[in-house]
Amino acid sequence: MSTNADPLAALGALTGVPEAVDSVRKAVDRVYGHRVMRRRSNEITAEAALRGARGSAALSGADWALEEVRRRTDFSVDDESRVVGGALRLTAEAGQLLSIWRQSPLRVLARLHLVAAGGAGIADELVGRPRLAGETVDEPLIELPLPGADEVAGRLEGLSQLIIAGGAAAPALVTAAVVHGELLALRPFGSHNGLVARTAERIVLINSGLDPKSVCPPEVGHAELGRAAYAGALEGYVSGTPEGVAAWIAHCGRAAELGARESTAVCEALQRGAA
């Protein structure tokens, strides 16, 4: 089945996006300008990773309390714990793949799927590669028409070219949102596409220089905005209209702002503790 729309084709006709880009930049700058960041940035990065993984897992159906994620050591007990474990592994892996992303994004995506699906009981031949014709997808929280394997292959190549070209000088937020949206729309893997898509969004924000220390996790904001808003914004993206794509980018911008706000709150808490 084809989605009958290519959101990448709408990028040249977007309006209202500069406001979202500017708002995200200001939110990120507030975090990086906080006095705590000058001496305890590693702690902020570690806490952002944990909270981002928790948020991503929540959107994939494992909505655990932050302290439960922090406390748990065994993530192989059941489906929910495996989702949380996958989100945590992806967050750790993302930092190891930054240098490869711009040269070979499809290789990175395959690696992310391999990491996400590890220990989930999925047959080895289905892990770390885009799905083939006739193969199904297990992504129960995303109810959208599923593109066929040929369409997936073509659009993945287009996405790869966009990333390698540096987003054609597009702002980091726009590229990150498009990467995220395309991966959710295409669901190129047989499972764990949501976790992979949100990790790829984070990689773009880090690699672009917008959030080089990875302290503004958009996954936190996506979870805070809720699954219904997430799904509704994604439908706009999949429509391929300039308005729908712009609304998705704005949604991703708001998520990044909320992630930045979360880390600002962590900075404030650390500052109070040191006072």
Coordinates of C-alpha atoms in Angstrom, one line a residue:
M1 CA 0.0 0.0 0.0
S2 CA 1.3 3.5 -0.8
T3 CA 0.8 6.5 1.3
N4 CA 0.2 8.5 -1.9
A5 CA 2.0 11.5 -0.5
D6 CA 5.7 12.3 -0.2
P7 CA 6.1 14.8 2.7
L8 CA 9.7 15.6 1.5
A9 CA 8.2 17.2 -1.6
A10 CA 6.4 19.8 0.6
L11 CA 9.5 21.1 2.3
G12 CA 9.9 24.0 -0.2
A13 CA 6.4 25.3 0.5
L14 CA 6.4 25.4 4.3
T15 CA 5.3 28.5 6.2
G16 CA 5.4 29.3 9.9
V17 CA 8.4 27.1 10.6
P18 CA 10.9 29.9 11.3
E19 CA 9.0 30.8 14.5
A20 CA 9.3 27.2 15.8
V21 CA 13.0 27.1 14.9
D22 CA 13.6 30.4 16.7
S23 CA 11.7 29.2 19.8
V24 CA 13.6 26.0 20.0
R25 CA 16.9 27.8 19.7
K26 CA 16.0 30.1 22.6
A27 CA 15.0 27.2 24.8
V28 CA 18.2 25.4 24.1
D29 CA 20.3 28.5 24.7
R30 CA 18.7 28.8 28.1
V31 CA 19.9 25.4 29.1
Y32 CA 23.4 25.9 27.8
G33 CA 23.6 29.3 29.5
H34 CA 22.8 27.9 32.9
R35 CA 25.6 28.2 35.4
V36 CA 25.3 24.5 36.4
M37 CA 26.1 23.5 32.8
R38 CA 29.5 25.0 33.0
R39 CA 30.7 22.6 35.7
R40 CA 28.2 19.7 35.7
S41 CA 27.3 19.2 32.1
N42 CA 28.1 15.5 32.2
E43 CA 25.5 15.0 34.9
I44 CA 22.9 16.9 32.9
T45 CA 23.7 14.8 29.8
A46 CA 23.3 11.5 31.8
E47 CA 20.0 12.6 33.3
A48 CA 18.7 13.8 30.0
A49 CA 19.5 10.4 28.5
L50 CA 17.6 8.6 31.2
R51 CA 14.6 10.9 30.9
G52 CA 14.7 10.7 27.1
A53 CA 14.7 6.9 27.1
R54 CA 11.8 6.9 29.5
G55 CA 9.8 9.2 27.3
S56 CA 10.5 7.2 24.2
A57 CA 9.5 4.0 25.8
A58 CA 6.3 5.6 27.1
L59 CA 5.3 6.4 23.5
S60 CA 6.0 2.8 22.6
G61 CA 3.6 1.5 25.2
A62 CA 5.9 1.2 28.3
D63 CA 4.9 4.2 30.4
W64 CA 7.0 3.7 33.5
A65 CA 7.7 6.1 36.3
L66 CA 11.2 7.7 36.0
E67 CA 12.3 6.2 39.3
E68 CA 11.3 2.7 38.2
V69 CA 13.5 3.1 35.1
R70 CA 16.3 4.4 37.3
R71 CA 15.9 1.5 39.8
R72 CA 15.4 -1.5 37.5
T73 CA 18.4 -3.6 36.4
D74 CA 16.7 -6.4 34.6
F75 CA 14.9 -5.4 31.4
S76 CA 14.2 -8.9 30.0
V77 CA 11.2 -9.9 32.2
D78 CA 8.3 -9.0 29.8
D79 CA 7.4 -7.0 26.7
E80 CA 7.3 -3.6 28.5
S81 CA 10.6 -4.1 30.2
R82 CA 12.2 -5.1 26.9
V83 CA 10.8 -1.8 25.4
V84 CA 12.4 0.2 28.2
G85 CA 15.6 -1.7 27.9
G86 CA 15.7 -1.1 24.1
A87 CA 15.1 2.7 24.7
L88 CA 18.0 2.8 27.2
R89 CA 20.3 0.9 24.9
L90 CA 19.5 3.2 22.0
T91 CA 20.3 6.3 24.0
A92 CA 23.7 4.9 24.9
E93 CA 24.4 3.7 21.3
A94 CA 23.4 7.0 19.7
G95 CA 26.6 8.8 20.9
Q96 CA 28.7 6.1 19.3
L97 CA 27.2 6.6 15.9
L98 CA 27.5 10.4 15.4
S99 CA 30.5 10.2 13.1
I100 CA 28.9 7.7 10.8
W101 CA 25.5 9.4 10.5
R102 CA 26.4 12.0 7.9
Q103 CA 28.2 9.5 5.7
S104 CA 26.0 6.5 6.0
P105 CA 22.7 7.2 7.7
L106 CA 21.0 4.0 6.5
R107 CA 23.8 2.0 8.1
V108 CA 23.2 3.8 11.4
L109 CA 19.4 3.1 11.2
A110 CA 20.1 -0.6 10.6
R111 CA 22.4 -0.6 13.7
L112 CA 19.8 1.2 15.8
H113 CA 17.2 -1.4 14.9
L114 CA 19.6 -4.1 15.8
V115 CA 20.2 -2.5 19.2
A116 CA 16.5 -1.8 19.8
A117 CA 15.4 -5.4 18.9
G118 CA 18.1 -7.1 20.9
G119 CA 16.7 -9.6 23.3
A120 CA 13.1 -9.2 22.0
G121 CA 12.9 -12.7 20.6
I122 CA 12.8 -11.5 17.0
A123 CA 14.3 -13.8 14.4
D124 CA 17.8 -12.8 13.4
E125 CA 17.0 -12.5 9.7
L126 CA 14.4 -9.8 10.4
V127 CA 16.7 -7.6 12.5
G128 CA 18.8 -4.7 11.3
R129 CA 17.4 -4.5 7.7
P130 CA 14.4 -2.9 6.0
R131 CA 11.5 -5.2 5.6
L132 CA 10.9 -7.0 2.3
A133 CA 7.7 -7.3 0.3
G134 CA 5.1 -9.3 2.2
E135 CA 6.7 -8.9 5.6
T136 CA 4.5 -7.5 8.3
V137 CA 5.2 -4.7 10.9
D138 CA 4.6 -4.9 14.6
E139 CA 4.0 -1.3 15.6
P140 CA 0.6 -1.3 17.3
L141 CA 0.5 2.3 18.5
I142 CA 0.9 3.7 14.9
E143 CA -2.2 3.2 12.9
L144 CA -1.4 4.5 9.5
P145 CA -1.4 3.0 6.0
L146 CA 1.7 0.9 5.6
P147 CA 3.8 1.8 2.5
G148 CA 5.0 -1.2 0.4
A149 CA 8.6 -2.3 0.5
D150 CA 9.5 -0.7 -2.9
E151 CA 8.2 2.7 -1.7
V152 CA 10.1 2.3 1.6
A153 CA 13.3 1.7 -0.3
G154 CA 12.9 4.7 -2.5
R155 CA 12.0 7.1 0.2
L156 CA 14.8 5.8 2.5
E157 CA 17.2 6.6 -0.3
G158 CA 15.7 10.1 -0.6
L159 CA 16.0 10.6 3.2
S160 CA 19.6 9.4 3.1
Q161 CA 20.4 11.9 0.4
L162 CA 18.8 14.7 2.5
I163 CA 20.9 13.8 5.5
I164 CA 24.2 13.4 3.6
A165 CA 23.5 16.8 2.0
G166 CA 23.2 18.3 5.5
G167 CA 19.5 18.8 5.2
A168 CA 20.0 21.1 2.2
A169 CA 20.9 23.8 4.6
A170 CA 17.6 23.3 6.4
P171 CA 17.5 24.2 10.1
A172 CA 18.3 21.3 12.5
L173 CA 14.8 21.2 13.8
V174 CA 13.4 20.8 10.3
T175 CA 15.8 18.0 9.4
A176 CA 15.2 16.2 12.7
A177 CA 11.5 16.4 12.4
V178 CA 11.5 15.1 8.8
V179 CA 13.8 12.2 9.7
H180 CA 11.5 11.3 12.6
G181 CA 8.3 11.7 10.6
E182 CA 9.6 9.7 7.6
L183 CA 10.7 6.8 9.7
L184 CA 7.3 6.6 11.5
A185 CA 5.5 7.0 8.2
L186 CA 7.5 4.3 6.4
R187 CA 8.1 1.9 9.4
P188 CA 10.9 0.4 7.4
F189 CA 11.7 -2.3 10.0
G190 CA 9.5 -5.1 11.2
S191 CA 9.3 -3.7 14.7
H192 CA 10.7 -0.9 17.0
N193 CA 10.3 1.8 14.4
G194 CA 9.1 4.4 17.0
L195 CA 12.2 3.9 19.2
V196 CA 14.5 4.1 16.2
A197 CA 12.8 7.2 14.8
R198 CA 13.0 9.1 18.1
T199 CA 16.7 8.2 18.5
A200 CA 17.4 9.3 14.9
E201 CA 15.7 12.7 15.7
R202 CA 18.0 13.0 18.7
I203 CA 21.1 12.2 16.6
V204 CA 20.2 14.9 14.1
L205 CA 19.8 17.5 16.9
I206 CA 23.2 16.5 18.4
N207 CA 25.1 16.2 15.1
S208 CA 23.8 19.5 13.8
G209 CA 25.3 21.4 16.7
L210 CA 22.0 22.6 18.0
D211 CA 22.3 20.3 21.1
P212 CA 25.9 19.0 21.0
K213 CA 25.9 17.8 24.6
S214 CA 22.5 16.1 24.2
V215 CA 20.9 17.8 27.1
C216 CA 17.5 18.7 25.5
P217 CA 15.8 15.4 24.9
P218 CA 12.8 15.8 22.6
E219 CA 11.5 12.4 23.7
V220 CA 10.6 13.9 27.0
G221 CA 8.4 16.5 25.3
H222 CA 6.8 14.0 22.9
A223 CA 5.7 11.9 25.9
E224 CA 4.5 15.0 27.8
L225 CA 2.4 16.2 24.9
G226 CA 0.8 12.7 24.8
R227 CA 0.2 9.9 22.3
A228 CA -2.9 11.5 20.9
A229 CA -1.2 14.7 20.0
Y230 CA 1.8 12.7 18.6
A231 CA -0.4 10.6 16.4
G232 CA -2.5 13.6 15.2
A233 CA 0.6 15.6 14.3
L234 CA 2.0 12.5 12.5
E235 CA -1.1 12.2 10.4
G236 CA -0.6 15.8 9.3
Y237 CA 3.0 14.9 8.2
V238 CA 1.9 11.8 6.3
S239 CA -0.8 13.8 4.4
G240 CA 2.2 15.5 2.6
T241 CA 0.5 18.9 2.6
P242 CA 2.7 21.9 3.5
E243 CA 0.3 22.7 6.3
G244 CA 0.4 19.1 7.7
V245 CA 4.2 18.9 7.4
A246 CA 4.6 22.3 9.1
A247 CA 2.3 21.3 11.9
W248 CA 4.5 18.2 12.5
I249 CA 7.6 20.3 12.6
A250 CA 6.0 22.7 15.0
H251 CA 5.0 19.7 17.2
C252 CA 8.6 18.4 17.2
G253 CA 9.7 21.9 18.0
R254 CA 7.4 22.1 21.0
A255 CA 8.7 18.6 22.1
A256 CA 12.3 19.9 21.9
E257 CA 11.4 23.0 24.0
L258 CA 9.8 20.8 26.7
G259 CA 12.9 18.6 26.7
A260 CA 15.0 21.8 27.2
R261 CA 12.7 22.9 30.0
E262 CA 13.1 19.5 31.7
S263 CA 16.9 19.9 31.7
T264 CA 16.7 23.5 32.9
A265 CA 14.7 22.1 35.9
V266 CA 17.4 19.5 36.5
C267 CA 20.0 22.3 36.5
E268 CA 17.9 24.3 39.0
A269 CA 17.5 21.3 41.3
L270 CA 21.3 20.7 41.2
Q271 CA 21.9 24.3 41.9
R272 CA 19.6 24.3 44.9
G273 CA 21.3 21.1 46.2
A274 CA 24.7 22.8 46.0
A275 CA 23.5 26.0 47.7

